[in-house]
PDB file of C-alpha atoms in Angstrom:
ATOM      1  CA  MET A 399      22.014  -2.915   3.972  1.00  0.00           C
ATOM      2  CA  ILE A 400      19.319  -2.937   1.290  1.00  0.00           C
ATOM      3  CA  ASN A 401      18.754   0.386  -0.490  1.00  0.00           C
ATOM      4  CA  PHE A 402      14.965   0.396  -0.842  1.00  0.00           C
ATOM      5  CA  GLU A 403      14.896   3.746  -2.673  1.00  0.00           C
ATOM      6  CA  ASP A 404      17.033   2.282  -5.473  1.00  0.00           C
ATOM      7  CA  ILE A 405      14.853  -0.815  -5.642  1.00  0.00           C
ATOM      8  CA  LEU A 406      11.703   1.314  -5.915  1.00  0.00           C
ATOM      9  CA  HIS A 407      13.232   3.560  -8.601  1.00  0.00           C
ATOM     10  CA  LYS A 408      14.002   0.463 -10.682  1.00  0.00           C
ATOM     11  CA  ARG A 409      10.844  -1.582 -10.125  1.00  0.00           C
ATOM     12  CA  LEU A 410       7.860   0.747  -9.729  1.00  0.00           C
ATOM     13  CA  VAL A 411       5.415   0.656 -12.654  1.00  0.00           C
ATOM     14  CA  LEU A 412       2.302   2.732 -13.248  1.00  0.00           C
ATOM     15  CA  SER A 413      -1.013   1.145 -12.345  1.00  0.00           C
ATOM     16  CA  ARG A 414      -3.512   2.242 -14.961  1.00  0.00           C
ATOM     17  CA  PRO A 415      -6.566   1.018 -16.814  1.00  0.00           C
ATOM     18  CA  LEU A 416      -6.004  -0.710 -20.137  1.00  0.00           C
ATOM     19  CA  SER A 417      -6.345   1.328 -23.298  1.00  0.00           C
ATOM     20  CA  LYS A 418      -8.999   0.292 -25.783  1.00  0.00           C
ATOM     21  CA  ASN A 419      -6.312  -1.097 -28.117  1.00  0.00           C
ATOM     22  CA  GLU A 420      -4.697  -3.123 -25.309  1.00  0.00           C
ATOM     23  CA  ALA A 421      -8.080  -4.591 -24.339  1.00  0.00           C
ATOM     24  CA  GLU A 422      -8.819  -5.516 -27.961  1.00  0.00           C
ATOM     25  CA  LYS A 423      -5.423  -7.240 -28.318  1.00  0.00           C
ATOM     26  CA  LEU A 424      -6.215  -9.294 -25.209  1.00  0.00           C
ATOM     27  CA  ASN A 425      -9.745 -10.020 -26.482  1.00  0.00           C
ATOM     28  CA  LEU A 426     -11.370  -8.527 -23.362  1.00  0.00           C
ATOM     29  CA  THR A 427     -14.970  -7.353 -23.189  1.00  0.00           C
ATOM     30  CA  ASN A 428     -16.802  -5.112 -20.716  1.00  0.00           C
ATOM     31  CA  THR A 429     -13.609  -3.250 -19.851  1.00  0.00           C
ATOM     32  CA  TYR A 430     -13.598   0.155 -18.179  1.00  0.00           C
ATOM     33  CA  PHE A 431     -11.373   2.641 -20.022  1.00  0.00           C
ATOM     34  CA  GLY A 432     -11.418   5.567 -17.587  1.00  0.00           C
ATOM     35  CA  ASP A 433     -12.529   9.101 -18.270  1.00  0.00           C
ATOM     36  CA  GLU A 434     -11.224  12.664 -18.045  1.00  0.00           C
ATOM     37  CA  GLU A 435     -12.299  13.046 -14.410  1.00  0.00           C
ATOM     38  CA  GLU A 436      -9.989  10.203 -13.439  1.00  0.00           C
ATOM     39  CA  ASN A 437      -6.964  12.123 -14.781  1.00  0.00           C
ATOM     40  CA  SER A 438      -7.148  14.562 -11.854  1.00  0.00           C
ATOM     41  CA  LEU A 439      -6.675  11.795  -9.271  1.00  0.00           C
ATOM     42  CA  PRO A 440      -3.210  10.782  -8.032  1.00  0.00           C
ATOM     43  CA  LYS A 441      -1.780   7.770  -9.828  1.00  0.00           C
ATOM     44  CA  GLN A 442      -0.527   4.649  -8.090  1.00  0.00           C
ATOM     45  CA  TRP A 443       2.844   3.156  -8.919  1.00  0.00           C
ATOM     46  CA  PHE A 444       3.466  -0.354  -7.640  1.00  0.00           C
ATOM     47  CA  CYS A 445       5.897  -3.238  -7.405  1.00  0.00           C
ATOM     48  CA  SER A 446       6.347  -6.375  -5.358  1.00  0.00           C
ATOM     49  CA  ILE A 447       9.383  -6.872  -3.109  1.00  0.00           C
ATOM     50  CA  ASP A 448      10.583  -9.140  -0.340  1.00  0.00           C
ATOM     51  CA  ILE A 449      10.974  -7.467   3.060  1.00  0.00           C
ATOM     52  CA  GLU A 450      12.782  -9.550   5.645  1.00  0.00           C
ATOM     53  CA  ASP A 451      10.821 -12.835   5.915  1.00  0.00           C
ATOM     54  CA  TRP A 452       7.804 -11.480   4.029  1.00  0.00           C
ATOM     55  CA  LYS A 453       7.629 -12.483   0.346  1.00  0.00           C
ATOM     56  CA  ASP A 454       5.969 -10.549  -2.477  1.00  0.00           C
ATOM     57  CA  VAL A 455       4.810  -7.560  -0.439  1.00  0.00           C
ATOM     58  CA  GLU A 456       3.012  -5.097  -2.706  1.00  0.00           C
ATOM     59  CA  ILE A 457       4.388  -1.559  -2.493  1.00  0.00           C
ATOM     60  CA  PHE A 458       2.275   1.371  -3.712  1.00  0.00           C
ATOM     61  CA  VAL A 459       3.610   4.909  -4.153  1.00  0.00           C
ATOM     62  CA  GLN A 460       1.490   7.852  -5.305  1.00  0.00           C
ATOM     63  CA  GLY A 461       2.656   9.927  -8.228  1.00  0.00           C
ATOM     64  CA  ASN A 462       1.449  11.238 -11.577  1.00  0.00           C
ATOM     65  CA  MET A 463       1.296   9.813 -15.115  1.00  0.00           C
ATOM     66  CA  GLU A 464       5.026  10.382 -15.653  1.00  0.00           C
ATOM     67  CA  LYS A 465       6.623   9.127 -12.436  1.00  0.00           C
ATOM     68  CA  PRO A 466       6.123   8.312  -8.760  1.00  0.00           C
ATOM     69  CA  ASN A 467       6.403  11.233  -6.343  1.00  0.00           C
ATOM     70  CA  GLU A 468      10.040  11.523  -5.255  1.00  0.00           C
ATOM     71  CA  LYS A 469       9.135  12.659  -1.717  1.00  0.00           C
ATOM     72  CA  PHE A 470       7.012   9.549  -1.251  1.00  0.00           C
ATOM     73  CA  ILE A 471       9.849   7.336  -2.530  1.00  0.00           C
ATOM     74  CA  GLU A 472      12.153   8.997   0.016  1.00  0.00           C
ATOM     75  CA  MET A 473       9.554   8.402   2.737  1.00  0.00           C
ATOM     76  CA  ALA A 474       9.267   4.769   1.646  1.00  0.00           C
ATOM     77  CA  GLY A 475      13.033   4.352   1.853  1.00  0.00           C
ATOM     78  CA  LYS A 476      13.156   5.721   5.400  1.00  0.00           C
ATOM     79  CA  ILE A 477      10.187   3.656   6.565  1.00  0.00           C
ATOM     80  CA  LEU A 478      11.431   0.434   4.956  1.00  0.00           C
ATOM     81  CA  ASP A 479      14.920   0.949   6.423  1.00  0.00           C
ATOM     82  CA  ASN A 480      13.284   0.815   9.883  1.00  0.00           C
ATOM     83  CA  PHE A 481      10.504  -1.531   8.899  1.00  0.00           C
ATOM     84  CA  GLN A 482      10.698  -3.854  11.891  1.00  0.00           C
ATOM     85  CA  GLN A 483       9.892  -0.933  14.206  1.00  0.00           C
ATOM     86  CA  HIS A 484       6.829   0.080  12.165  1.00  0.00           C
ATOM     87  CA  LEU A 485       5.688  -3.509  11.726  1.00  0.00           C
ATOM     88  CA  SER A 486       5.844  -4.101  15.493  1.00  0.00           C
ATOM     89  CA  ARG A 487       3.957  -0.888  16.142  1.00  0.00           C
ATOM     90  CA  ALA A 488       1.233  -1.857  13.646  1.00  0.00           C
ATOM     91  CA  LEU A 489       0.790  -5.324  15.133  1.00  0.00           C
ATOM     92  CA  LYS A 490       0.676  -3.972  18.703  1.00  0.00           C
ATOM     93  CA  TYR A 491      -1.895  -1.414  17.570  1.00  0.00           C
ATOM     94  CA  LEU A 492      -4.123  -4.143  16.104  1.00  0.00           C
ATOM     95  CA  LYS A 493      -3.635  -6.306  19.212  1.00  0.00           C
ATOM     96  CA  GLU A 494      -5.077  -3.479  21.348  1.00  0.00           C
ATOM     97  CA  PHE A 495      -8.314  -3.539  19.351  1.00  0.00           C
ATOM     98  CA  PHE A 496      -8.468  -7.280  18.660  1.00  0.00           C
ATOM     99  CA  PRO A 497      -6.900  -8.953  21.714  1.00  0.00           C
ATOM    100  CA  THR A 498      -8.110 -12.456  20.809  1.00  0.00           C
ATOM    101  CA  GLN A 499      -6.405 -12.460  17.404  1.00  0.00           C
ATOM    102  CA  GLU A 500      -2.946 -14.020  17.348  1.00  0.00           C
ATOM    103  CA  VAL A 501      -0.276 -11.666  16.000  1.00  0.00           C
ATOM    104  CA  GLU A 502       1.506 -14.464  14.130  1.00  0.00           C
ATOM    105  CA  ASN A 503      -1.658 -15.076  12.066  1.00  0.00           C
ATOM    106  CA  TYR A 504      -1.441 -11.684  10.338  1.00  0.00           C
ATOM    107  CA  ASP A 505       0.095 -11.860   6.861  1.00  0.00           C
ATOM    108  CA  LEU A 506       1.711  -8.697   5.530  1.00  0.00           C
ATOM    109  CA  SER A 507       0.182  -7.948   2.128  1.00  0.00           C
ATOM    110  CA  ALA A 508       0.907  -4.329   1.133  1.00  0.00           C
ATOM    111  CA  ILE A 509       2.442  -1.015   2.124  1.00  0.00           C
ATOM    112  CA  SER A 510       1.221   2.254   0.578  1.00  0.00           C
ATOM    113  CA  PHE A 511       2.913   5.659   0.632  1.00  0.00           C
ATOM    114  CA  GLY A 512       1.262   8.953  -0.248  1.00  0.00           C
ATOM    115  CA  LYS A 513      -1.486  11.293   0.819  1.00  0.00           C
ATOM    116  CA  LEU A 514      -4.083   9.690   3.043  1.00  0.00           C
ATOM    117  CA  ILE A 515      -7.450  10.914   4.207  1.00  0.00           C
ATOM    118  CA  ASN A 516      -8.568  10.321   7.757  1.00  0.00           C
ATOM    119  CA  PHE A 517     -12.135   9.746   8.990  1.00  0.00           C
ATOM    120  CA  ASP A 518     -12.425  13.484   9.770  1.00  0.00           C
ATOM    121  CA  ASP A 519     -11.523  14.378   6.134  1.00  0.00           C
ATOM    122  CA  TYR A 520      -8.048  15.524   7.208  1.00  0.00           C
ATOM    123  CA  LEU A 521      -5.538  14.996   4.383  1.00  0.00           C
ATOM    124  CA  PHE A 522      -1.975  14.137   5.420  1.00  0.00           C
ATOM    125  CA  LYS A 523       1.210  12.502   4.146  1.00  0.00           C
ATOM    126  CA  GLY A 524       1.767   9.044   5.487  1.00  0.00           C
ATOM    127  CA  PHE A 525       1.691   5.342   4.853  1.00  0.00           C
ATOM    128  CA  THR A 526      -0.418   2.275   5.526  1.00  0.00           C
ATOM    129  CA  ILE A 527       0.611  -1.254   6.374  1.00  0.00           C
ATOM    130  CA  ALA A 528      -1.981  -3.800   5.219  1.00  0.00           C
ATOM    131  CA  PHE A 529      -2.420  -7.285   6.636  1.00  0.00           C
ATOM    132  CA  ILE A 530      -4.647 -10.225   5.822  1.00  0.00           C
ATOM    133  CA  TYR A 531      -5.977 -12.183   8.776  1.00  0.00           C
ATOM    134  CA  GLY A 532      -7.570 -15.594   8.351  1.00  0.00           C
ATOM    135  CA  ASP A 533      -8.229 -17.841   5.397  1.00  0.00           C
ATOM    136  CA  TYR A 534     -10.476 -17.194   2.429  1.00  0.00           C
ATOM    137  CA  PRO A 535     -13.514 -17.045   2.377  1.00  0.00           C
ATOM    138  CA  TYR A 536     -13.385 -15.814   5.980  1.00  0.00           C
ATOM    139  CA  ALA A 537     -10.305 -13.606   5.590  1.00  0.00           C
ATOM    140  CA  PHE A 538     -10.224  -9.982   6.701  1.00  0.00           C
ATOM    141  CA  GLN A 539      -7.946  -7.165   5.622  1.00  0.00           C
ATOM    142  CA  PHE A 540      -6.672  -4.634   8.145  1.00  0.00           C
ATOM    143  CA  LYS A 541      -4.785  -1.457   7.224  1.00  0.00           C
ATOM    144  CA  VAL A 542      -2.975   0.476   9.932  1.00  0.00           C
ATOM    145  CA  LYS A 543      -2.534   4.156   9.011  1.00  0.00           C
ATOM    146  CA  PHE A 544       0.561   6.096  10.014  1.00  0.00           C
ATOM    147  CA  LYS A 545       1.587   9.716   9.766  1.00  0.00           C
ATOM    148  CA  GLU A 546       4.802  10.426   7.882  1.00  0.00           C
ATOM    149  CA  ASN A 547       6.687  10.467  11.211  1.00  0.00           C
ATOM    150  CA  GLY A 548       5.667   6.853  11.928  1.00  0.00           C
ATOM    151  CA  TRP A 549       2.934   7.571  14.462  1.00  0.00           C
ATOM    152  CA  PRO A 550      -0.137   5.292  14.059  1.00  0.00           C
ATOM    153  CA  ILE A 551      -3.397   7.198  13.752  1.00  0.00           C
ATOM    154  CA  GLY A 552      -6.010   4.570  13.019  1.00  0.00           C
ATOM    155  CA  PHE A 553      -6.956   1.534  11.025  1.00  0.00           C
ATOM    156  CA  GLU A 554      -9.503   0.224   8.571  1.00  0.00           C
ATOM    157  CA  GLY A 555     -10.722  -3.317   8.385  1.00  0.00           C
ATOM    158  CA  GLY A 556     -13.214  -5.509   6.659  1.00  0.00           C
ATOM    159  CA  PRO A 557     -13.801  -8.770   4.830  1.00  0.00           C
ATOM    160  CA  LEU A 558     -11.894  -9.474   1.628  1.00  0.00           C
TER     161      LEU A 558
END
């Protein structure tokens, strides 16, 4: 069996804006360099992994400037160990709201772990499973939100 926690510990890298020096080395202009206010926000750590038949699925885990949050890595390990169950639940959930869309036309694009905010401003620990449906320029992205225990609580969707 694949140990997803070990994979995440080895592969996750911090997503951050470029420094001014890095942008100059790359010869970039009009680059945003962040500000002090941004330092108070949780940081995203990411990597790309293969999960079952899905290739290059982006994984995002919240953390700080030094490392990803260990509790969220543990959550990711548990969820990914039982991924087929959560994937099926997400697709069934979307099918309830979009009955004419074919389940096999959803492409898994990303899974995020961390603190989420719901439409009622309730903050909770959980994860999202993001899919792309359709072809560009008519593609849509759908994210199914789950509580930490794996219970779906809603979704977001919109054009890419």
